[in-house]
Short mmCIF file of C-alpha atoms in Angstrom, two decimals:
data_model
loop_
_atom_site.label_atom_id
_atom_site.label_comp_id
_atom_site.label_asym_id
_atom_site.label_seq_id
_atom_site.Cartn_x
_atom_site.Cartn_y
_atom_site.Cartn_z
CA MET A 30 35.11 28.47 32.84
CA LYS A 31 35.56 25.09 34.18
CA ASN A 32 38.55 22.59 33.83
CA ARG A 33 37.53 19.57 31.94
CA ALA A 34 37.94 15.86 31.70
CA LEU A 35 37.40 13.15 29.34
CA ILE A 36 36.93 9.55 30.27
CA VAL A 37 36.87 7.14 27.67
CA SER A 38 35.68 3.67 28.43
CA VAL A 39 35.83 0.43 26.82
CA GLU A 40 34.08 -2.54 28.42
CA ASN A 41 33.00 -4.92 26.24
CA PHE A 42 34.23 -5.13 22.63
CA TYR A 43 32.22 -6.27 19.61
CA PRO A 44 31.90 -10.02 19.27
CA GLY A 45 34.73 -10.11 16.12
CA ALA A 46 36.97 -7.96 17.84
CA ASP A 47 38.29 -11.14 19.73
CA LEU A 48 38.84 -9.08 22.86
CA SER A 49 37.80 -9.71 26.02
CA ARG A 50 35.24 -8.01 28.17
CA ARG A 51 37.25 -5.73 30.43
CA SER A 52 35.52 -6.18 34.44
CA GLY A 53 35.83 -3.01 36.97
CA VAL A 54 35.43 -0.40 34.02
CA LYS A 55 32.38 1.01 35.63
CA LYS A 56 33.80 1.48 39.10
CA ASP A 57 36.72 3.17 37.43
CA THR A 58 34.64 5.13 35.90
CA GLN A 59 32.20 6.40 38.13
CA ARG A 60 34.76 6.65 40.87
CA LEU A 61 37.05 8.88 38.29
CA HIS A 62 33.51 11.27 37.34
CA LYS A 63 32.73 11.80 41.59
CA ILE A 64 35.94 12.61 42.62
CA LEU A 65 36.83 14.52 39.87
CA THR A 66 33.28 16.65 39.18
CA LYS A 67 34.51 17.56 43.51
CA LEU A 68 37.83 18.95 42.28
CA GLY A 69 36.06 21.10 39.76
CA PHE A 70 36.21 19.56 37.15
CA SER A 71 33.37 18.87 34.26
CA VAL A 72 33.73 15.73 33.58
CA GLU A 73 32.49 13.81 30.04
CA ILE A 74 32.49 10.42 29.83
CA LYS A 75 32.18 8.33 26.65
CA ILE A 76 31.33 4.39 27.38
CA ASP A 77 32.19 1.52 24.65
CA ILE A 78 32.60 3.35 21.44
CA GLU A 79 34.38 2.72 18.59
CA ALA A 80 38.27 4.13 17.13
CA GLU A 81 37.16 6.47 14.93
CA GLU A 82 34.47 7.86 18.35
CA ILE A 83 37.85 7.92 20.48
CA TYR A 84 39.45 10.09 17.84
CA GLU A 85 36.37 12.36 16.99
CA ALA A 86 35.79 12.75 20.94
CA PHE A 87 39.90 13.76 21.91
CA LYS A 88 39.53 15.99 18.65
CA ALA A 89 36.50 17.96 19.65
CA GLU A 90 38.13 18.68 23.08
CA SER A 91 41.09 19.95 21.80
CA GLU A 92 39.15 22.42 20.23
CA LYS A 93 37.12 23.71 22.85
CA THR A 94 38.76 26.16 25.70
CA VAL A 95 39.86 25.19 29.51
CA LYS A 96 40.36 27.10 32.12
CA ASP A 97 44.20 25.70 33.30
CA CYS A 98 43.79 22.04 32.75
CA PHE A 99 42.10 18.93 30.45
CA MET A 100 42.63 16.03 31.28
CA GLY A 101 41.99 12.34 29.47
CA ILE A 102 42.11 9.39 30.31
CA ILE A 103 41.39 6.09 28.28
CA SER A 104 40.29 2.27 30.25
CA THR A 105 40.60 0.27 27.19
CA HIS A 106 43.10 -2.84 25.84
CA GLY A 107 46.36 -1.97 23.70
CA GLU A 108 49.84 -2.53 22.64
CA GLU A 109 52.71 -0.33 22.55
CA GLY A 110 51.93 2.82 20.58
CA VAL A 111 48.18 1.68 20.47
CA VAL A 112 45.08 1.31 22.24
CA PHE A 113 41.80 -0.31 20.77
CA GLY A 114 38.26 0.79 20.47
CA ALA A 115 35.08 -1.37 20.72
CA ASP A 116 34.87 -2.33 17.48
CA GLY A 117 38.67 -3.66 17.44
CA ARG A 118 40.08 -1.66 15.45
CA ALA A 119 42.84 0.76 16.73
CA VAL A 120 43.92 4.50 18.43
CA LYS A 121 46.94 5.82 17.42
CA LEU A 122 48.03 7.56 21.50
CA SER A 123 50.30 9.90 18.95
CA GLU A 124 47.67 11.07 16.92
CA ILE A 125 45.74 11.74 20.27
CA TYR A 126 48.22 13.64 21.71
CA GLY A 127 49.15 15.05 18.63
CA TYR A 128 45.74 17.37 18.53
CA PHE A 129 46.64 19.14 21.95
CA ARG A 130 49.48 21.12 19.98
CA SER A 131 46.22 23.32 19.45
CA PRO A 132 46.02 27.07 19.33
CA THR A 133 43.42 26.31 22.32
CA MET A 134 45.41 24.77 24.29
CA ALA A 135 48.85 26.35 23.58
CA ASP A 136 49.19 27.56 27.18
CA LYS A 137 47.13 25.43 29.39
CA SER A 138 48.36 22.57 31.03
CA LYS A 139 47.24 18.74 29.57
CA LEU A 140 47.79 15.29 31.58
CA PHE A 141 46.53 12.11 30.15
CA LEU A 142 46.09 8.70 32.23
CA ILE A 143 45.96 5.60 29.98
CA GLN A 144 44.78 2.14 31.22
CA ALA A 145 45.58 -0.20 28.91
CA CYS A 146 48.69 -2.97 28.10
CA ARG A 147 51.62 -1.83 25.90
CA GLY A 148 52.66 -5.53 25.19
CA HIS A 149 52.49 -9.35 26.87
CA GLY A 150 55.16 -9.07 29.48
CA LEU A 151 54.86 -10.38 32.71
CA ASP A 152 57.57 -8.86 35.94
CA VAL A 153 58.34 -9.92 39.24
CA GLY A 154 59.22 -6.80 39.50
CA VAL A 155 57.19 -4.26 37.26
CA GLU A 156 53.20 -5.98 36.60
CA VAL A 157 51.04 -7.90 34.76
CA GLU A 158 47.28 -9.00 33.42
CA THR A 159 45.45 -8.65 30.38
CA ASP A 160 44.79 -5.43 28.90
CA SER A 161 46.65 -6.49 26.11
CA SER A 162 45.98 -7.69 22.77
CA SER A 163 52.11 -6.86 19.53
CA SER A 164 54.11 -3.64 19.54
CA LYS A 165 55.76 -2.08 16.96
CA GLU A 166 58.97 0.25 17.93
CA GLU A 167 58.20 2.86 15.63
CA ASP A 168 54.99 3.82 17.23
CA GLY A 169 56.19 3.63 20.47
CA MET A 170 59.28 6.17 19.65
CA SER A 171 56.03 8.50 17.48
CA GLU A 172 54.13 8.27 20.56
CA ILE A 173 56.33 10.09 23.01
CA PHE A 174 58.10 13.05 20.17
CA SER A 175 54.15 13.44 19.74
CA ILE A 176 53.43 14.26 23.03
CA PRO A 177 53.05 18.39 23.35
CA ILE A 178 55.10 20.83 25.53
CA ASP A 179 53.04 20.89 29.15
CA THR A 180 51.70 18.08 29.07
CA ALA A 181 52.51 14.65 31.34
CA VAL A 182 51.70 11.10 30.57
CA MET A 183 50.57 7.96 32.79
CA TYR A 184 50.76 4.95 31.41
CA ALA A 185 49.71 1.75 33.78
CA THR A 186 52.75 0.09 32.69
CA PRO A 187 56.06 0.60 30.91
CA PRO A 188 56.61 -0.42 26.94
CA GLY A 189 56.38 -4.50 26.63
CA TYR A 190 54.23 -4.91 29.63
CA ALA A 191 50.90 -6.10 30.50
CA ALA A 192 48.30 -4.20 32.86
CA PHE A 193 46.27 -5.14 36.02
CA MET A 194 42.61 -4.94 35.00
CA HIS A 195 39.90 -6.51 38.03
CA PRO A 196 36.50 -6.71 38.89
CA THR A 197 36.85 -3.48 41.77
CA GLY A 198 38.83 -1.98 39.29
CA ALA A 199 42.20 -1.24 37.80
CA VAL A 200 44.56 -0.85 40.55
CA LEU A 201 46.13 2.59 38.72
CA ILE A 202 42.77 3.82 38.37
CA GLN A 203 41.61 2.57 42.62
CA THR A 204 44.91 4.14 43.61
CA LEU A 205 45.20 7.66 42.18
CA CYS A 206 41.55 7.58 43.16
CA ASN A 207 42.71 7.38 46.97
CA LEU A 208 45.65 9.47 46.59
CA LEU A 209 43.13 12.25 45.90
CA GLU A 210 40.80 11.45 48.43
CA MET A 211 43.32 11.67 50.96
CA GLU A 212 43.95 15.15 52.90
CA GLY A 213 46.45 17.03 51.46
CA ALA A 214 47.48 15.21 47.96
CA PRO A 215 45.07 17.24 45.28
CA ASP A 216 47.36 20.19 46.75
CA LEU A 217 50.54 18.91 45.64
CA GLU A 218 52.10 19.33 42.05
CA ILE A 219 51.62 17.14 39.59
CA THR A 220 54.83 15.50 39.17
CA LYS A 221 54.94 14.74 43.20
CA LEU A 222 51.25 13.23 43.20
CA LEU A 223 52.29 10.85 40.33
CA THR A 224 55.74 10.10 42.10
CA ARG A 225 53.35 9.45 45.37
CA LEU A 226 50.93 7.29 42.63
CA ASN A 227 53.64 5.23 41.52
CA TYR A 228 54.89 4.56 44.64
CA GLN A 229 51.89 3.33 45.79
CA VAL A 230 51.11 0.56 43.04
CA ALA A 231 54.71 -0.48 43.01
CA TYR A 232 55.63 -0.98 46.05
CA ASN A 233 51.72 -1.67 47.39
CA PHE A 234 50.63 -3.78 45.07
CA GLN A 235 51.31 -7.52 44.59
CA ALA A 236 48.93 -9.52 42.51
CA ARG A 237 46.85 -13.34 43.29
CA GLY A 238 46.41 -16.32 42.06
CA GLU A 239 47.73 -19.58 40.51
CA LYS A 240 48.47 -17.75 37.29
CA PHE A 241 49.30 -13.83 38.17
CA GLY A 242 50.50 -14.78 42.06
CA GLY A 243 53.59 -12.24 42.48
CA LYS A 244 53.25 -10.60 40.09
CA LYS A 245 53.48 -6.57 40.59
CA GLN A 246 53.29 -3.45 38.38
CA MET A 247 55.20 -0.37 37.85
CA PRO A 248 53.10 3.04 35.98
CA CYS A 249 55.62 4.97 33.66
CA ILE A 250 55.45 9.18 33.70
CA VAL A 251 56.34 10.40 31.10
CA THR A 252 56.41 14.69 31.60
CA ARG A 253 56.93 17.52 29.45
CA PHE A 254 55.69 20.03 31.56
CA THR A 255 57.57 23.17 31.91
CA ARG A 256 56.61 25.13 34.52
CA GLU A 257 54.81 23.52 38.25
CA VAL A 258 50.86 22.35 37.95
CA PHE A 259 48.31 22.05 40.18
CA PRO A 260 45.55 20.77 38.32
CA PHE A 261 43.70 18.95 41.66
CA SER A 262 43.87 21.84 43.73
CA ARG A 263 41.25 21.90 46.09
CA THR A 264 41.70 25.63 46.32
CA ALA A 265 40.89 25.98 42.47
CA ALA A 266 38.11 23.12 43.04
CA ALA A 267 36.25 25.46 46.05
CA GLU A 268 36.91 28.66 44.21
CA ASP A 269 34.68 27.36 41.03
CA LEU A 270 31.95 26.38 43.66
CA SER A 271 32.11 29.75 44.96
CA SER A 272 31.18 31.34 41.64
CA THR A 273 29.00 28.84 41.03
CA PHE A 274 26.85 29.44 43.71
CA ALA A 275 27.50 33.56 43.30
CA ALA A 276 26.29 33.03 39.97
CA THR A 277 23.07 31.06 41.27
CA LYS A 278 22.28 33.64 43.80
CA LEU A 279 22.87 36.26 40.94
CA ILE A 280 20.12 34.77 39.02
CA ASP A 281 17.55 33.20 41.90
CA GLU A 282 17.72 36.84 44.05
CA PRO A 283 15.45 38.94 42.01
CA THR A 284 12.55 36.22 42.41
CA ARG A 285 11.96 36.27 46.78
CA LEU A 286 8.16 35.16 46.50
CA ARG A 287 9.66 31.84 45.50
CA LYS A 288 10.51 29.33 48.71
CA SER A 289 14.24 28.21 48.04
CA SER A 290 15.29 24.16 47.94
CA ILE A 291 18.05 22.26 47.81
CA ILE A 292 18.19 18.64 46.42
#
């Protein structure tokens, strides 16, 4: 059994949705898939799906067994408390998080990464862009209260602010990928890793261009973990790969007449 990750990425929206195309989504998705797979996760990707399909995808994941940790990544346009499907309809994050109160996930670690705006604000010392589409205060509160125990959520931005998206990828996702490729970083306890991610984005990123030049981005972490969690540990990933190799060896061993090959 492996840890699992679900990546929901929306790049293109229906013509009637009045939401702009999000260049860079494919780069984020491909890189996340590659890195998380190396770290022992079983990764499923959903591209340009409608709001109802987003609900269905996370509901299904909440009912499956997992080794230690589930990771959900949503990259799309958003407002405070909601993200948008390809059809332009809103998906309440509180409902997504609520699914993971299921008995199947009761003793498992849950980690969500939300690459989406939470408003339209631009801050000289915080952040910017157009992953935004207005916000209702009650949605934000119900969202926070809906987060299950032993769950952390990393938002690209604080409430009320917009988040950067770039043709080379989102600064939050690309910075996370950079960290996970650094020696020793995957073995960090998750809150330490996310704190480093906050630091890297807040102090090393600054928007360029006439419109957004000088603007910053500050991610936001909400955690309800009650224990230390190491979801990206290379030791655990190596054990998963070792057990997979061992199982493959047991299956292939009786067939000694056939030459083995590696592709």
